[in-house]
Amino acid sequence: MHNHGLGSWMAKRRLKTPDKTALVFQEASLTYRELADTVDRVSAVLAHRGIGKGDAVAYLGENSPQFLQVLFACAQLGAVFVPVNTRLAPPEIQHVLTDSGARALVHDPEFAERVTPAIEAARIAHVIVTGEGVTGFPGLTRLIEQATAGHRDAAVSLDDPVAIVYTSGTTGKPKGAVLSHGNLTWCAMNCIVDYDVSTADTALLISPLFHVASLGMGAMPVLLMGGTIVLEKGFEAGRALELIQRHGITMLSGVPTTYQLMAEHPSWESTDVSSLTKLTCGGSAVPTRILNAYEERGLRFSQGYGMTETSPGATSLAADMTRVKQGSVGLPHFFTDVRIADEHGDMVPRGTVGEIEISGPNVFLGYHGLPEATAAAFTDDGWFRSGDLGYLDADGYLFIADRLKDMIISGGENIYPAEVENLISDIQGISGVAVIGVPDERWGEVPWAVVTVREGDAEVTTESVRTQLDGVLARYKLPKNVVVVEDLPRTASGKVRKADLRARFGKKG
């Protein structure tokens, strides 16, 4: 084969495990042979429209087999897959489509109204709608039926780009992290080694595949090993528990909120969860009360740390070390290295807080179309600068000390305050704004906006701010509360002291 990347995976699985169940979705299942055959046909559909090596193909849709089929079809052609967060507002979708230079877009029909302005603005050449299609746009299902079979084998190396995944921007606009075939392959290998993923595993995927955590650490290692994925459009605690028992689920990934809602569900005590052997959790530390609830059922978590730019795994805390090293995000993944540097870029002793730097074949290629931002993200010797602060203890375990970029993680979604602040500052009457994360029992933390107002202007309220931002920002980015203060605490250079604001408001939920 000429394709040494993800584009060869399904053909090889068809050869090795043709009759093994690859996907279960809405009570229907697909074997690896059926999945590979469909991927071949989707690649024919795209190739017929002139999609080839290096062309960007965007996908806006919920979890479904079509998501993975389009991804692997793009990989087969050497094209670049661009997953779009379904929770984005129309202007945010437009930015992703325009910035990525997408030549084609595949989207679920329910997003037609939201995506129409973006299609026109981004000048998308080809639009395909999943299912049977809508007026004016062909349906993917029918196109697959009409397409010719046969595997396409474009020349692709592990260093070629396979996806552009957008991560919220620290300065306002989301940036496209370019991931290579090698990045996702080595991330999958890290998971296989550190989580002992095998062909016997059945994984329940309840988190959106447009997030690189669900894609890179959920779907990819399972498909590489020939395991089975039970794919859900979204998460509902009772439904998840029912599927765990019915399918004998062995692997489950989520954020603390996911596990909390399951443990609080009426069916929790009566559900047989004994098949679960691999529980992974990211986004933020698992609260002690959740650890207790799962340990009472004989279940333990592996926790970790990472980001889109590392495909996403960087470190992993083994389940048997959860209590011993509570508060840690673990050791570097097997094929990944982590070090701590001071503000001058010099390495610091164990136990000293500094910036977390990461190296390995899972680290991204750079930011799409942003050479300066890419250069700034790497050290002179090629390590990725995470922008997060942490330290390594005497045993080499990583502890996160602070977020250099002030990122907020709400229910597993990353929120960068600068993006929200830029829009709030344009609202009439607001003279100053700082967005901070405030602890929340359900979501881990939620964004609050602390603002100052100009005298004599219209009253600024939480409702008025949210109303003006609704439709411009994804709803999870909208401030849960807007607090009006007389002055924002600032440093001598005029920068807002967010630590002071977090200390003042952080104890409120």
Tab-separated table of C-alpha atoms in Angstrom, residues 6-476:
chain	number	residue	atom	x	y	z
A	6	LEU	CA	-5.230	6.130	8.640
A	7	GLY	CA	-6.451	5.545	5.092
A	8	SER	CA	-5.175	1.963	5.164
A	9	TRP	CA	-6.722	1.011	8.512
A	10	MET	CA	-10.159	-0.118	7.354
A	11	ALA	CA	-8.805	-2.141	4.422
A	12	LYS	CA	-6.447	-3.956	6.775
A	13	ARG	CA	-9.220	-4.565	9.303
A	14	ARG	CA	-11.405	-5.945	6.483
A	15	LEU	CA	-8.592	-8.389	5.729
A	16	LYS	CA	-7.849	-9.377	9.330
A	17	THR	CA	-11.250	-9.280	11.091
A	18	PRO	CA	-13.922	-8.993	8.364
A	19	ASP	CA	-16.803	-10.433	10.380
A	20	LYS	CA	-16.007	-8.783	13.725
A	21	THR	CA	-18.509	-6.120	14.805
A	22	ALA	CA	-16.906	-2.701	14.413
A	23	LEU	CA	-19.788	-0.336	15.245
A	24	VAL	CA	-23.139	-0.525	17.000
A	25	PHE	CA	-25.380	2.492	16.426
A	26	GLN	CA	-29.104	2.849	17.149
A	27	GLU	CA	-29.629	-0.902	17.446
A	28	ALA	CA	-27.895	-1.616	14.100
A	29	SER	CA	-24.385	-2.958	13.711
A	30	LEU	CA	-21.624	-2.850	11.108
A	31	THR	CA	-18.868	-5.415	10.683
A	32	TYR	CA	-15.373	-4.323	9.735
A	33	ARG	CA	-16.033	-5.574	6.184
A	34	GLU	CA	-19.184	-3.459	5.941
A	35	LEU	CA	-17.474	-0.432	7.451
A	36	ALA	CA	-14.500	-0.727	5.081
A	37	ASP	CA	-16.749	-1.207	2.042
A	38	THR	CA	-18.718	1.931	2.955
A	39	VAL	CA	-15.532	3.935	3.503
A	40	ASP	CA	-14.434	2.921	-0.022
A	41	ARG	CA	-17.732	4.177	-1.431
A	42	VAL	CA	-17.567	7.478	0.497
A	43	SER	CA	-14.074	8.032	-0.843
A	44	ALA	CA	-15.504	7.485	-4.354
A	45	VAL	CA	-18.208	10.079	-3.642
A	46	LEU	CA	-15.582	12.628	-2.582
A	47	ALA	CA	-13.160	11.767	-5.379
A	48	HIS	CA	-15.969	12.227	-7.935
A	49	ARG	CA	-16.239	15.801	-6.662
A	50	GLY	CA	-12.557	16.414	-7.182
A	51	ILE	CA	-11.477	15.974	-3.574
A	52	GLY	CA	-7.887	14.809	-3.377
A	53	LYS	CA	-4.703	15.071	-1.371
A	54	GLY	CA	-4.522	18.185	0.784
A	55	ASP	CA	-8.147	19.267	0.233
A	56	ALA	CA	-10.129	20.111	3.378
A	57	VAL	CA	-13.487	18.412	3.985
A	58	ALA	CA	-15.549	19.739	6.903
A	59	TYR	CA	-18.046	17.647	8.851
A	60	LEU	CA	-20.815	19.127	11.025
A	61	GLY	CA	-22.854	16.436	12.709
A	62	GLU	CA	-23.584	14.397	15.781
A	63	ASN	CA	-21.914	11.060	16.516
A	64	SER	CA	-22.807	8.537	13.829
A	65	PRO	CA	-21.123	5.951	11.598
A	66	GLN	CA	-21.070	8.629	8.858
A	67	PHE	CA	-18.658	10.725	10.923
A	68	LEU	CA	-16.079	7.927	10.955
A	69	GLN	CA	-16.806	6.906	7.365
A	70	VAL	CA	-16.099	10.421	6.073
A	71	LEU	CA	-12.979	10.683	8.252
A	72	PHE	CA	-11.477	7.442	6.946
A	73	ALA	CA	-12.552	8.257	3.380
A	74	CYS	CA	-10.671	11.558	3.610
A	75	ALA	CA	-7.654	9.723	5.027
A	76	GLN	CA	-7.807	7.271	2.125
A	77	LEU	CA	-7.644	10.151	-0.380
A	78	GLY	CA	-5.030	12.113	1.531
A	79	ALA	CA	-7.633	14.833	2.174
A	80	VAL	CA	-7.862	16.716	5.465
A	81	PHE	CA	-10.875	16.138	7.731
A	82	VAL	CA	-12.243	19.185	9.622
A	83	PRO	CA	-14.686	18.229	12.419
A	84	VAL	CA	-16.937	21.139	13.440
A	85	ASN	CA	-18.269	21.494	16.981
A	86	THR	CA	-22.068	21.176	16.705
A	87	ARG	CA	-22.539	23.635	19.559
A	88	LEU	CA	-20.935	26.539	17.713
A	89	ALA	CA	-22.977	29.571	16.701
A	90	PRO	CA	-23.253	30.489	12.975
A	91	PRO	CA	-20.414	33.074	13.044
A	92	GLU	CA	-18.119	30.523	14.712
A	93	ILE	CA	-19.014	27.868	12.117
A	94	GLN	CA	-18.309	30.365	9.370
A	95	HIS	CA	-14.851	31.062	10.806
A	96	VAL	CA	-13.974	27.339	10.852
A	97	LEU	CA	-15.145	26.768	7.278
A	98	THR	CA	-13.455	29.893	5.952
A	99	ASP	CA	-10.208	29.536	7.879
A	100	SER	CA	-9.766	25.860	6.979
A	101	GLY	CA	-10.418	26.547	3.298
A	102	ALA	CA	-12.869	23.655	3.186
A	103	ARG	CA	-13.782	22.635	-0.365
A	104	ALA	CA	-16.568	20.328	0.782
A	105	LEU	CA	-18.950	20.130	3.727
A	106	VAL	CA	-20.901	17.135	4.977
A	107	HIS	CA	-23.539	18.012	7.577
A	108	ASP	CA	-26.561	16.594	9.353
A	109	PRO	CA	-29.886	17.971	8.038
A	110	GLU	CA	-30.821	19.579	11.364
A	111	PHE	CA	-27.942	22.031	10.959
A	112	ALA	CA	-29.029	23.251	7.502
A	113	GLU	CA	-30.431	26.574	8.678
A	114	ARG	CA	-27.494	27.310	10.948
A	115	VAL	CA	-24.865	26.498	8.348
A	116	THR	CA	-26.391	28.123	5.246
A	117	PRO	CA	-24.841	31.599	5.741
A	118	ALA	CA	-21.453	29.999	6.410
A	119	ILE	CA	-21.645	27.917	3.219
A	120	GLU	CA	-22.162	31.058	1.158
A	121	ALA	CA	-19.521	33.112	2.966
A	122	ALA	CA	-16.901	30.333	2.862
A	123	ARG	CA	-17.707	29.536	-0.785
A	124	ILE	CA	-18.011	25.810	-0.176
A	125	ALA	CA	-17.900	24.057	-3.542
A	126	HIS	CA	-19.652	20.831	-2.538
A	127	VAL	CA	-22.306	20.297	0.153
A	128	ILE	CA	-23.588	16.845	1.077
A	129	VAL	CA	-26.244	16.166	3.712
A	130	THR	CA	-26.203	12.968	5.755
A	131	GLY	CA	-29.135	10.602	5.380
A	132	GLU	CA	-31.496	11.192	2.482
A	133	GLY	CA	-30.496	14.832	1.989
A	134	VAL	CA	-32.577	18.012	1.769
A	135	THR	CA	-33.909	20.095	-1.104
A	136	GLY	CA	-31.050	21.281	-3.260
A	137	PHE	CA	-28.386	19.108	-1.633
A	138	PRO	CA	-27.734	15.382	-2.216
A	139	GLY	CA	-28.020	12.841	0.569
A	140	LEU	CA	-24.975	10.842	1.601
A	141	THR	CA	-26.969	7.613	1.927
A	142	ARG	CA	-28.092	7.662	-1.701
A	143	LEU	CA	-24.679	8.763	-2.956
A	144	ILE	CA	-23.081	5.816	-1.161
A	145	GLU	CA	-25.556	3.422	-2.793
A	146	GLN	CA	-24.721	4.814	-6.232
A	147	ALA	CA	-20.938	4.978	-5.735
A	148	THR	CA	-18.495	2.464	-7.151
A	149	ALA	CA	-16.687	0.127	-4.794
A	150	GLY	CA	-12.931	-0.293	-4.674
A	151	HIS	CA	-10.197	0.895	-2.358
A	152	ARG	CA	-8.289	4.050	-3.268
A	153	ASP	CA	-4.648	4.076	-2.249
A	154	ALA	CA	-3.259	7.619	-2.308
A	155	ALA	CA	0.383	8.077	-1.383
A	156	VAL	CA	0.231	9.267	2.226
A	157	SER	CA	2.932	9.344	4.897
A	158	LEU	CA	2.586	9.548	8.660
A	159	ASP	CA	3.813	13.140	8.441
A	160	ASP	CA	0.956	14.263	6.184
A	161	PRO	CA	-1.959	16.168	7.747
A	162	VAL	CA	-5.145	14.209	8.354
A	163	ALA	CA	-7.280	16.642	10.377
A	164	ILE	CA	-7.630	20.265	11.425
A	165	VAL	CA	-9.266	20.476	14.839
A	166	TYR	CA	-10.222	23.926	16.059
A	167	THR	CA	-9.390	24.952	19.588
A	168	SER	CA	-10.734	28.103	21.225
A	169	GLY	CA	-8.330	30.975	20.753
A	170	THR	CA	-6.543	32.680	23.622
A	171	THR	CA	-6.774	35.956	21.709
A	172	GLY	CA	-10.311	35.654	20.421
A	173	LYS	CA	-10.391	33.571	17.224
A	174	PRO	CA	-10.242	29.753	17.371
A	175	LYS	CA	-7.070	28.290	15.868
A	176	GLY	CA	-6.940	25.165	13.723
A	177	ALA	CA	-4.562	22.585	15.163
A	178	VAL	CA	-3.199	20.499	12.286
A	179	LEU	CA	-2.902	16.843	13.254
A	180	SER	CA	-0.968	14.351	11.151
A	181	HIS	CA	-1.679	10.699	10.441
A	182	GLY	CA	1.242	9.962	12.741
A	183	ASN	CA	-0.169	12.122	15.532
A	184	LEU	CA	-3.406	10.130	15.724
A	185	THR	CA	-1.616	6.814	15.187
A	186	TRP	CA	0.843	7.408	18.019
A	187	CYS	CA	-1.896	8.744	20.301
A	188	ALA	CA	-3.760	5.489	19.680
A	189	MET	CA	-0.589	3.541	20.445
A	190	ASN	CA	-0.172	5.467	23.717
A	191	CYS	CA	-3.704	4.447	24.712
A	192	ILE	CA	-3.160	0.833	23.694
A	193	VAL	CA	-0.011	0.597	25.809
A	194	ASP	CA	-1.125	2.596	28.845
A	195	TYR	CA	-4.777	1.461	28.980
A	196	ASP	CA	-4.213	-2.082	27.676
A	197	VAL	CA	-6.761	-1.751	24.843
A	198	SER	CA	-7.402	-5.074	23.099
A	199	THR	CA	-9.506	-6.614	20.334
A	200	ALA	CA	-11.794	-7.983	23.050
A	201	ASP	CA	-12.795	-4.498	24.244
A	202	THR	CA	-16.214	-2.980	23.684
A	203	ALA	CA	-16.148	0.781	24.142
A	204	LEU	CA	-19.156	3.021	24.756
A	205	LEU	CA	-18.556	6.390	23.084
A	206	ILE	CA	-20.872	9.027	24.500
A	207	SER	CA	-18.713	12.119	24.050
A	208	PRO	CA	-18.755	14.044	20.744
A	209	LEU	CA	-16.307	12.738	18.158
A	210	PHE	CA	-15.612	16.322	17.060
A	211	HIS	CA	-13.601	16.563	20.292
A	212	VAL	CA	-10.160	15.102	19.784
A	213	ALA	CA	-10.368	13.311	23.165
A	214	SER	CA	-13.275	11.132	22.033
A	215	LEU	CA	-11.772	10.659	18.591
A	216	GLY	CA	-8.078	10.240	19.401
A	217	MET	CA	-8.332	8.350	22.687
A	218	GLY	CA	-11.703	6.653	22.206
A	219	ALA	CA	-12.416	5.647	18.626
A	220	MET	CA	-8.912	5.405	17.187
A	221	PRO	CA	-7.281	2.883	19.567
A	222	VAL	CA	-10.357	0.644	19.548
A	223	LEU	CA	-10.583	0.584	15.742
A	224	LEU	CA	-6.835	0.064	15.400
A	225	MET	CA	-7.056	-2.994	17.663
A	226	GLY	CA	-10.227	-4.326	16.039
A	227	GLY	CA	-12.465	-3.845	19.060
A	228	THR	CA	-16.125	-2.831	19.032
A	229	ILE	CA	-17.540	0.673	19.451
A	230	VAL	CA	-21.056	1.257	20.740
A	231	LEU	CA	-21.659	4.752	19.409
A	232	GLU	CA	-24.210	7.132	20.888
A	233	LYS	CA	-25.349	10.487	19.499
A	234	GLY	CA	-25.109	12.006	22.926
A	235	PHE	CA	-25.076	11.255	26.625
A	236	GLU	CA	-28.041	10.384	28.812
A	237	ALA	CA	-27.144	8.727	32.102
A	238	GLY	CA	-29.940	6.127	32.175
A	239	ARG	CA	-29.360	5.142	28.547
A	240	ALA	CA	-25.597	4.811	29.167
A	241	LEU	CA	-26.172	2.511	32.131
A	242	GLU	CA	-28.582	0.377	30.122
A	243	LEU	CA	-26.042	0.015	27.283
A	244	ILE	CA	-23.236	-0.882	29.694
A	245	GLN	CA	-25.242	-3.816	30.995
A	246	ARG	CA	-26.661	-4.905	27.619
A	247	HIS	CA	-23.386	-4.881	25.677
A	248	GLY	CA	-20.977	-5.760	28.454
A	249	ILE	CA	-19.116	-2.491	27.952
A	250	THR	CA	-15.472	-2.679	29.013
A	251	MET	CA	-14.300	0.870	28.140
A	252	LEU	CA	-15.890	4.208	28.955
A	253	SER	CA	-14.472	7.724	28.716
A	254	GLY	CA	-15.981	10.924	30.024
A	255	VAL	CA	-15.626	14.012	32.158
A	256	PRO	CA	-16.427	14.200	35.893
A	257	THR	CA	-19.969	15.419	35.130
A	258	THR	CA	-20.600	12.272	33.061
A	259	TYR	CA	-19.693	9.970	35.906
A	260	GLN	CA	-21.518	12.067	38.489
A	261	LEU	CA	-24.805	11.948	36.556
A	262	MET	CA	-24.503	8.174	36.174
A	263	ALA	CA	-23.816	7.660	39.879
A	264	GLU	CA	-26.799	9.860	40.777
A	265	HIS	CA	-29.183	8.080	38.392
A	266	PRO	CA	-31.923	5.884	39.968
A	267	SER	CA	-30.676	2.884	37.939
A	268	TRP	CA	-27.096	3.133	39.208
A	269	GLU	CA	-27.400	0.603	42.040
A	270	SER	CA	-29.384	-1.942	40.012
A	271	THR	CA	-27.227	-1.851	36.864
A	272	ASP	CA	-24.591	-4.549	36.360
A	273	VAL	CA	-21.390	-2.572	35.740
A	274	SER	CA	-19.009	-5.432	36.458
A	275	SER	CA	-17.834	-5.601	32.814
A	276	LEU	CA	-16.201	-2.156	33.071
A	277	THR	CA	-12.437	-2.507	33.321
A	278	LYS	CA	-11.259	0.758	31.754
A	279	LEU	CA	-12.720	4.049	32.962
A	280	THR	CA	-10.883	7.150	31.807
A	281	CYS	CA	-11.644	10.709	32.809
A	282	GLY	CA	-10.276	14.007	31.566
A	283	GLY	CA	-11.086	17.695	31.626
A	284	SER	CA	-10.578	18.098	35.367
A	285	ALA	CA	-9.844	16.028	38.457
A	286	VAL	CA	-12.442	13.506	39.596
A	287	PRO	CA	-13.997	14.735	42.884
A	288	THR	CA	-13.482	12.451	45.883
A	289	ARG	CA	-17.210	11.794	46.226
A	290	ILE	CA	-17.286	10.390	42.668
A	291	LEU	CA	-14.202	8.264	43.319
A	292	ASN	CA	-15.949	6.880	46.399
A	293	ALA	CA	-19.185	6.110	44.521
A	294	TYR	CA	-17.356	4.115	41.850
A	295	GLU	CA	-14.934	2.387	44.192
A	296	GLU	CA	-17.947	1.123	46.152
A	297	ARG	CA	-18.925	-0.696	42.927
A	298	GLY	CA	-15.387	-2.030	42.433
A	299	LEU	CA	-14.513	0.518	39.712
A	300	ARG	CA	-11.460	2.770	39.446
A	301	PHE	CA	-10.479	5.614	37.151
A	302	SER	CA	-7.519	6.424	34.983
A	303	GLN	CA	-7.137	10.171	34.760
A	304	GLY	CA	-4.957	12.268	32.513
A	305	TYR	CA	-3.925	15.538	30.988
A	306	GLY	CA	-3.667	16.738	27.439
A	307	MET	CA	-4.985	19.111	24.822
A	308	THR	CA	-5.952	19.269	21.178
A	309	GLU	CA	-2.355	20.009	20.233
A	310	THR	CA	-1.198	16.671	21.695
A	311	SER	CA	-3.900	14.606	19.934
A	312	PRO	CA	-4.815	14.907	22.927
A	313	GLY	CA	-3.125	12.657	25.504
A	314	ALA	CA	0.046	13.806	27.238
A	315	THR	CA	-0.066	12.056	30.618
A	316	SER	CA	-2.003	9.263	32.288
A	317	LEU	CA	-2.557	8.378	35.931
A	318	ALA	CA	-3.002	4.608	36.251
A	319	ALA	CA	-6.137	3.455	38.072
A	320	ASP	CA	-4.132	1.788	40.838
A	321	MET	CA	-2.391	5.110	41.548
A	322	THR	CA	-5.536	7.233	41.774
A	323	ARG	CA	-5.482	7.361	45.561
A	324	VAL	CA	-1.709	7.143	46.026
A	325	LYS	CA	-1.160	10.150	43.756
A	326	GLN	CA	-4.514	11.867	44.196
A	327	GLY	CA	-4.443	15.288	42.554
A	328	SER	CA	-1.858	14.221	39.977
A	329	VAL	CA	-2.555	13.820	36.258
A	330	GLY	CA	-0.007	11.025	36.090
A	331	LEU	CA	3.096	10.066	34.171
A	332	PRO	CA	3.841	10.900	30.527
A	333	HIS	CA	2.262	8.496	28.051
A	334	PHE	CA	4.607	5.760	26.835
A	335	PHE	CA	5.649	7.508	23.614
A	336	THR	CA	5.488	11.037	25.042
A	337	ASP	CA	7.823	13.129	27.192
A	338	VAL	CA	7.056	15.971	29.596
A	339	ARG	CA	9.370	18.503	31.187
A	340	ILE	CA	9.025	21.687	33.235
A	341	ALA	CA	10.702	24.971	32.282
A	342	ASP	CA	11.020	28.386	33.908
A	343	GLU	CA	10.253	31.703	32.198
A	344	HIS	CA	13.687	31.649	30.551
A	345	GLY	CA	13.173	28.176	29.107
A	346	ASP	CA	15.579	26.504	31.534
A	347	MET	CA	14.633	23.196	33.147
A	348	VAL	CA	13.668	23.391	36.824
A	349	PRO	CA	14.223	20.877	39.664
A	350	ARG	CA	11.541	18.373	40.683
A	351	GLY	CA	8.861	20.020	42.799
A	352	THR	CA	9.348	23.450	41.191
A	353	VAL	CA	6.439	25.015	39.324
A	354	GLY	CA	7.024	26.025	35.714
A	355	GLU	CA	5.532	25.768	32.247
A	356	ILE	CA	4.662	22.256	31.077
A	357	GLU	CA	6.425	21.359	27.828
A	358	ILE	CA	5.590	18.253	25.792
A	359	SER	CA	7.408	16.283	23.120
A	360	GLY	CA	6.490	13.187	21.143
A	361	PRO	CA	5.068	11.916	17.851
A	362	ASN	CA	1.574	12.797	19.082
A	363	VAL	CA	2.358	16.552	19.170
A	364	PHE	CA	0.646	18.460	16.364
A	365	LEU	CA	2.220	19.939	13.243
A	366	GLY	CA	1.199	23.532	13.999
A	367	TYR	CA	-1.670	26.000	13.646
A	368	HIS	CA	-3.269	26.193	10.207
A	369	GLY	CA	-2.232	29.343	8.380
A	370	LEU	CA	-0.602	30.852	11.475
A	371	PRO	CA	3.178	30.505	11.192
A	372	GLU	CA	3.896	33.043	13.925
A	373	ALA	CA	1.552	31.356	16.405
A	374	THR	CA	3.079	28.000	15.495
A	375	ALA	CA	6.615	29.264	16.041
A	376	ALA	CA	5.623	30.763	19.400
A	377	ALA	CA	4.093	27.440	20.477
A	378	PHE	CA	7.401	25.561	20.248
A	379	THR	CA	10.759	25.928	21.960
A	380	ASP	CA	13.972	26.217	19.979
A	381	ASP	CA	14.564	22.490	20.447
A	382	GLY	CA	11.077	21.518	19.295
A	383	TRP	CA	9.080	20.995	22.499
A	384	PHE	CA	5.458	22.170	22.592
A	385	ARG	CA	4.801	24.935	25.105
A	386	SER	CA	1.477	24.035	26.711
A	387	GLY	CA	0.875	27.391	28.373
A	388	ASP	CA	-0.059	25.499	31.559
A	389	LEU	CA	1.846	25.616	34.820
A	390	GLY	CA	2.715	22.497	36.791
A	391	TYR	CA	5.426	20.524	38.524
A	392	LEU	CA	6.822	17.001	38.587
A	393	ASP	CA	7.063	15.323	41.969
A	394	ALA	CA	10.001	13.172	43.081
A	395	ASP	CA	8.547	10.158	41.237
A	396	GLY	CA	7.988	12.041	37.978
A	397	TYR	CA	4.218	12.453	38.369
A	398	LEU	CA	2.770	15.657	36.936
A	399	PHE	CA	0.640	18.022	39.009
A	400	ILE	CA	-1.170	20.970	37.418
A	401	ALA	CA	-0.556	24.169	39.389
A	402	ASP	CA	-2.419	26.759	37.334
A	403	ARG	CA	-3.598	27.605	33.871
A	404	LEU	CA	-1.313	30.153	32.338
A	405	LYS	CA	-3.956	30.947	29.750
A	406	ASP	CA	-6.824	31.171	32.287
A	407	MET	CA	-8.731	28.527	30.333
A	408	ILE	CA	-12.065	27.446	31.810
A	409	ILE	CA	-13.161	23.810	31.473
A	410	SER	CA	-16.942	23.517	31.772
A	411	GLY	CA	-18.403	20.039	31.408
A	412	GLY	CA	-15.391	19.029	29.331
A	413	GLU	CA	-15.656	22.018	26.978
A	414	ASN	CA	-12.715	24.442	26.806
A	415	ILE	CA	-13.589	28.125	27.166
A	416	TYR	CA	-10.963	30.804	26.651
A	417	PRO	CA	-11.951	34.012	28.479
A	418	ALA	CA	-10.418	36.320	25.841
A	419	GLU	CA	-12.897	35.129	23.234
A	420	VAL	CA	-15.867	35.928	25.504
A	421	GLU	CA	-14.345	39.138	26.872
A	422	ASN	CA	-13.818	40.558	23.371
A	423	LEU	CA	-17.528	40.290	22.635
A	424	ILE	CA	-18.767	41.468	26.043
A	425	SER	CA	-16.571	44.563	25.840
A	426	ASP	CA	-18.540	45.645	22.746
A	427	ILE	CA	-21.835	45.685	24.644
A	428	GLN	CA	-23.132	49.185	25.314
A	429	GLY	CA	-22.593	50.350	28.869
A	430	ILE	CA	-19.733	47.986	29.719
A	431	SER	CA	-16.421	49.730	30.368
A	432	GLY	CA	-14.382	46.758	31.598
A	433	VAL	CA	-14.732	42.971	31.722
A	434	ALA	CA	-12.963	39.910	33.061
A	435	VAL	CA	-14.292	36.377	32.562
A	436	ILE	CA	-13.322	33.808	35.184
A	437	GLY	CA	-14.171	30.204	35.979
A	438	VAL	CA	-16.278	29.643	39.094
A	439	PRO	CA	-16.706	26.184	40.667
A	440	ASP	CA	-19.974	24.487	39.787
A	441	GLU	CA	-21.333	21.288	41.316
A	442	ARG	CA	-22.518	19.866	37.999
A	443	TRP	CA	-20.176	21.250	35.322
A	444	GLY	CA	-16.920	21.489	37.298
A	445	GLU	CA	-16.768	25.217	36.608
A	446	VAL	CA	-18.772	27.777	34.665
A	447	PRO	CA	-17.876	31.174	33.237
A	448	TRP	CA	-18.757	34.320	35.163
A	449	ALA	CA	-18.299	37.808	33.768
A	450	VAL	CA	-17.170	40.491	36.190
A	451	VAL	CA	-17.827	43.884	34.620
A	452	THR	CA	-17.663	47.615	35.246
A	453	VAL	CA	-20.293	49.870	33.677
A	454	ARG	CA	-20.391	53.426	32.446
A	455	GLU	CA	-22.529	55.774	34.481
A	456	GLY	CA	-25.793	56.712	32.839
A	457	ASP	CA	-25.941	53.786	30.407
A	458	ALA	CA	-28.622	51.114	30.333
A	459	GLU	CA	-28.662	48.608	33.170
A	460	VAL	CA	-26.346	45.637	32.603
A	461	THR	CA	-27.731	42.302	33.799
A	462	THR	CA	-26.921	38.643	33.315
A	463	GLU	CA	-29.982	38.282	31.100
A	464	SER	CA	-29.125	41.294	28.919
A	465	VAL	CA	-25.552	40.112	28.355
A	466	ARG	CA	-26.561	36.527	27.601
A	467	THR	CA	-29.269	37.718	25.210
A	468	GLN	CA	-26.820	39.832	23.210
A	469	LEU	CA	-24.267	36.997	23.005
A	470	ASP	CA	-26.773	34.249	22.224
A	471	GLY	CA	-26.362	33.162	18.615
A	472	VAL	CA	-22.896	34.683	18.436
A	473	LEU	CA	-21.205	32.344	20.919
A	474	ALA	CA	-21.897	28.702	21.685
A	475	ARG	CA	-24.257	28.522	24.654
A	476	TYR	CA	-21.734	26.815	26.930
